[in-house]
Coordinates of C-alpha atoms and ligand atoms in Angstrom, one line a residue:
M1 CA 0.0 0.0 0.0
Y2 CA 1.4 3.3 -1.1
M3 CA 1.0 6.1 1.5
E4 CA 0.9 8.9 -1.1
N5 CA -2.3 7.4 -2.6
L6 CA -4.3 7.5 0.6
T7 CA -6.4 10.2 2.1
W8 CA -5.8 11.2 5.7
D9 CA -8.8 9.3 7.0
E10 CA -7.9 6.2 5.0
F11 CA -4.4 6.5 6.4
N12 CA -5.8 6.9 9.9
E13 CA -7.8 3.6 9.6
I14 CA -4.9 1.7 8.0
K15 CA -2.4 2.7 10.6
K16 CA -4.5 0.9 13.2
K17 CA -3.9 -2.4 11.3
I18 CA -0.4 -1.9 10.0
D19 CA 2.7 -1.6 12.2
T20 CA 5.5 -1.7 9.6
V21 CA 6.5 1.0 7.1
I22 CA 9.2 0.8 4.5
L23 CA 11.0 4.0 3.6
P24 CA 13.1 3.8 0.5
I25 CA 16.1 6.2 0.5
G26 CA 18.6 6.8 -2.4
S27 CA 20.5 9.6 -4.0
V28 CA 20.5 11.6 -7.2
E29 CA 24.0 10.7 -8.4
A30 CA 26.2 10.0 -11.4
H31 CA 26.3 6.3 -12.2
G32 CA 28.6 6.1 -15.2
K33 CA 27.6 7.1 -18.7
H34 CA 25.2 4.2 -18.9
L35 CA 22.9 4.4 -15.9
P36 CA 20.3 7.1 -15.0
L37 CA 20.9 9.6 -12.1
G38 CA 17.9 8.1 -10.2
T39 CA 19.5 4.6 -10.0
D40 CA 19.8 4.6 -6.3
V41 CA 16.2 5.4 -5.8
F42 CA 14.8 3.1 -8.5
A43 CA 16.4 0.0 -6.9
P44 CA 14.9 0.3 -3.4
V45 CA 11.6 1.5 -4.7
E46 CA 11.4 -1.7 -6.8
I47 CA 12.5 -3.9 -3.9
A48 CA 9.9 -2.3 -1.7
K49 CA 7.2 -3.0 -4.3
R50 CA 8.1 -6.6 -4.5
V51 CA 8.4 -7.1 -0.8
E52 CA 4.9 -5.6 -0.3
A53 CA 3.4 -7.9 -3.0
K54 CA 5.0 -11.0 -1.5
L55 CA 3.7 -10.1 2.0
R56 CA 0.3 -9.4 0.7
E57 CA 0.1 -12.9 -0.8
K58 CA 0.8 -14.2 2.7
G59 CA -1.9 -11.9 4.2
K60 CA 0.3 -9.3 5.7
E61 CA -0.1 -5.6 4.9
I62 CA 2.7 -3.1 5.2
L63 CA 2.9 0.6 4.2
I64 CA 5.4 1.9 1.6
A65 CA 6.3 5.6 2.3
P66 CA 7.2 8.0 -0.4
P67 CA 11.0 7.8 -1.1
I68 CA 13.7 10.2 0.0
W69 CA 15.4 11.1 -3.2
Y70 CA 18.4 13.2 -2.2
G71 CA 21.2 11.6 -0.3
H72 CA 24.8 12.2 0.9
S73 CA 27.2 11.8 -2.0
F74 CA 30.5 13.5 -1.2
V75 CA 32.6 11.2 -3.4
L76 CA 30.7 11.4 -6.6
D77 CA 29.9 15.1 -6.3
V78 CA 32.6 15.9 -8.8
F79 CA 30.4 14.6 -11.6
P80 CA 27.6 16.7 -13.1
G81 CA 24.1 15.6 -11.9
T82 CA 25.2 14.5 -8.4
I83 CA 23.1 16.5 -6.0
N84 CA 24.9 16.1 -2.7
V85 CA 23.2 16.8 0.6
K86 CA 25.5 17.1 3.7
A87 CA 25.6 14.1 6.0
D88 CA 24.2 16.1 8.9
T89 CA 21.3 17.5 6.8
L90 CA 20.3 14.0 5.7
R91 CA 20.6 12.6 9.2
R92 CA 18.3 15.3 10.7
Y93 CA 15.9 15.0 7.8
V94 CA 15.5 11.2 7.9
R95 CA 15.4 11.4 11.7
D96 CA 12.5 13.8 11.6
V97 CA 10.6 11.7 9.0
M98 CA 11.1 8.6 11.1
A99 CA 10.0 10.4 14.3
E100 CA 6.7 11.3 12.6
F101 CA 6.1 7.7 11.7
A102 CA 6.8 6.7 15.2
E103 CA 4.4 9.3 16.5
E104 CA 1.8 8.0 14.1
G105 CA 2.1 4.7 15.9
F106 CA 4.3 2.6 13.6
R107 CA 6.5 0.2 15.5
K108 CA 8.8 -0.9 12.8
I109 CA 10.5 1.4 10.3
I110 CA 12.5 -0.3 7.5
L111 CA 15.0 2.0 5.8
L112 CA 15.6 0.5 2.4
N113 CA 18.7 2.2 1.4
G114 CA 20.1 2.3 -2.2
H115 CA 23.2 4.4 -1.7
G116 CA 26.5 3.8 0.2
G117 CA 27.1 7.4 1.2
N118 CA 23.9 7.4 3.2
Y119 CA 25.1 4.6 5.5
Y120 CA 26.5 6.5 8.5
P121 CA 23.9 9.3 8.6
L122 CA 21.2 6.7 8.5
V123 CA 22.7 4.7 11.4
E124 CA 22.9 7.9 13.5
A125 CA 19.3 8.9 12.6
A126 CA 18.0 5.5 13.5
E127 CA 19.8 5.5 16.8
E128 CA 18.3 8.8 17.7
V129 CA 14.8 7.7 16.9
A130 CA 15.2 4.3 18.6
R131 CA 16.4 6.1 21.8
R132 CA 13.4 8.4 21.9
Y133 CA 10.5 6.2 20.7
N134 CA 9.3 2.7 21.3
V135 CA 10.3 1.7 17.7
E136 CA 12.6 -0.7 15.9
V137 CA 14.5 0.5 12.8
W138 CA 15.9 -1.8 10.3
L139 CA 18.6 -0.5 8.0
I140 CA 18.8 -2.6 4.9
N141 CA 21.6 -1.9 2.4
W142 CA 20.7 -4.3 -0.4
W143 CA 24.1 -4.6 -2.1
I144 CA 25.9 -5.2 1.3
D145 CA 23.3 -7.3 3.2
F146 CA 22.7 -9.7 0.3
R147 CA 26.3 -9.6 -1.2
E148 CA 26.6 -13.4 -1.1
D149 CA 23.4 -13.9 -3.0
I150 CA 24.4 -11.2 -5.5
L151 CA 27.8 -12.7 -6.1
S152 CA 26.2 -16.1 -6.8
I153 CA 24.4 -14.3 -9.7
C154 CA 27.0 -11.8 -10.8
S155 CA 30.8 -12.2 -11.2
S156 CA 31.4 -8.8 -9.4
Q157 CA 29.6 -5.9 -7.9
G158 CA 30.2 -2.2 -7.5
H159 CA 29.0 1.3 -8.1
A160 CA 27.3 1.3 -11.5
G161 CA 28.8 -2.2 -11.9
E162 CA 27.5 -5.5 -13.0
D163 CA 24.9 -5.9 -10.1
E164 CA 23.5 -2.4 -10.2
T165 CA 23.4 -2.2 -14.0
S166 CA 21.6 -5.6 -14.1
V167 CA 19.0 -4.4 -11.6
I168 CA 18.3 -1.2 -13.6
L169 CA 18.1 -3.3 -16.8
A170 CA 15.4 -5.3 -15.0
I171 CA 13.5 -2.2 -13.8
K172 CA 13.9 0.4 -16.5
P173 CA 15.7 -1.1 -19.5
E174 CA 14.8 1.9 -21.7
L175 CA 17.1 4.1 -19.5
V176 CA 20.2 2.0 -19.7
K177 CA 22.8 2.7 -22.4
M178 CA 24.7 -0.6 -22.5
E179 CA 26.9 0.6 -25.4
K180 CA 28.4 3.2 -23.0
A181 CA 28.9 0.7 -20.2
E182 CA 32.6 0.4 -19.2
G183 CA 34.6 0.5 -16.0
E184 CA 36.8 -1.5 -13.7
K185 CA 37.2 -2.2 -10.0
R186 CA 39.6 0.2 -8.3
T187 CA 40.4 0.3 -4.6
S188 CA 42.5 2.2 -2.2
K189 CA 44.4 0.6 0.7
V190 CA 43.2 3.3 3.1
R191 CA 40.2 5.5 2.9
K192 CA 41.2 8.7 1.2
I193 CA 39.0 11.7 1.6
R194 CA 39.6 14.3 -1.1
K195 CA 37.1 16.2 -3.1
D196 CA 38.2 14.8 -6.5
I197 CA 39.0 11.3 -5.2
A198 CA 36.3 9.9 -7.6
L199 CA 38.5 10.8 -10.6
E200 CA 41.0 8.3 -9.2
L201 CA 38.6 5.6 -7.9
F202 CA 35.4 6.1 -9.9
P203 CA 36.4 7.1 -13.4
N204 CA 33.3 8.3 -15.3
G205 CA 31.3 7.5 -12.1
V206 CA 31.9 3.7 -12.2
N207 CA 33.8 1.3 -9.9
D208 CA 33.3 -2.1 -11.5
D209 CA 33.0 -3.7 -14.9
P210 CA 29.3 -3.4 -15.9
R211 CA 29.6 -5.2 -19.2
G212 CA 28.4 -8.5 -17.9
A213 CA 25.1 -7.0 -16.8
T214 CA 21.9 -8.6 -18.0
K215 CA 18.2 -8.1 -17.3
E216 CA 17.9 -11.7 -16.2
K217 CA 20.6 -11.3 -13.5
G218 CA 18.8 -8.1 -12.3
E219 CA 15.6 -10.0 -12.1
A220 CA 17.2 -12.8 -10.1
I221 CA 18.8 -10.3 -7.7
L222 CA 15.6 -8.4 -7.1
E223 CA 13.7 -11.6 -6.5
V224 CA 16.1 -13.2 -4.1
I225 CA 16.4 -9.9 -2.1
S226 CA 12.7 -9.2 -1.9
K227 CA 11.9 -12.8 -1.0
K228 CA 14.4 -12.7 1.9
I229 CA 13.2 -9.3 3.2
A230 CA 9.6 -10.5 3.1
R231 CA 10.6 -13.6 5.0
F232 CA 12.5 -11.6 7.6
I233 CA 9.4 -9.5 8.2
L234 CA 7.1 -12.4 8.4
E235 CA 9.3 -14.4 10.8
D236 CA 10.1 -11.4 13.0
Ligands
ZN1 ZN1 24.2 3.4 -6.9

């Protein structure tokens, strides 16, 4: 059930029966020359949709909240189209959104995150809310939490890489320019924080070889992840 489609009195009735809300969070960010800027939102929004459908089949209703589009993206900010929000701004914004859901009576808030730069601000926001309210927050980072599953489907993973490109091929194939897909895995022995570090580690906004991406791999990734998240919710 999508919150934005409800009237306030429908919402008021529904929240008496539903205790879990999924909040997709992403970023507007460069993802190579082959993927759209909305990639990090498209993936969690799609996973949320599939989780909701699977739970509904089992007779459990959850609410999907409107996504948070803008995220913290210091590293990729060097590329046009990356709209970076400071970590503290994101932390306070997501904290306030979660606090409102807690005050509405939701007991479980699932942050379905699509973007690595959001990780620390989201942990801090969740800790603040969990301290203040009787609420449990789950922070799901799909490409980290389900890495084993992903690497049983893809030969590698990374920013705008084989896994992410496959997922977008499955969701919005018309937006993927596979003829422009290229890149390689680059790492640094220590974490270097410098405003143009992406030129070294993410040339063209990519950090993996995306050329092995396929729609079928993306479909398999989305299915295994959404199936597992739905199971975690049911078994909790
Ligand atoms: Zn991404």
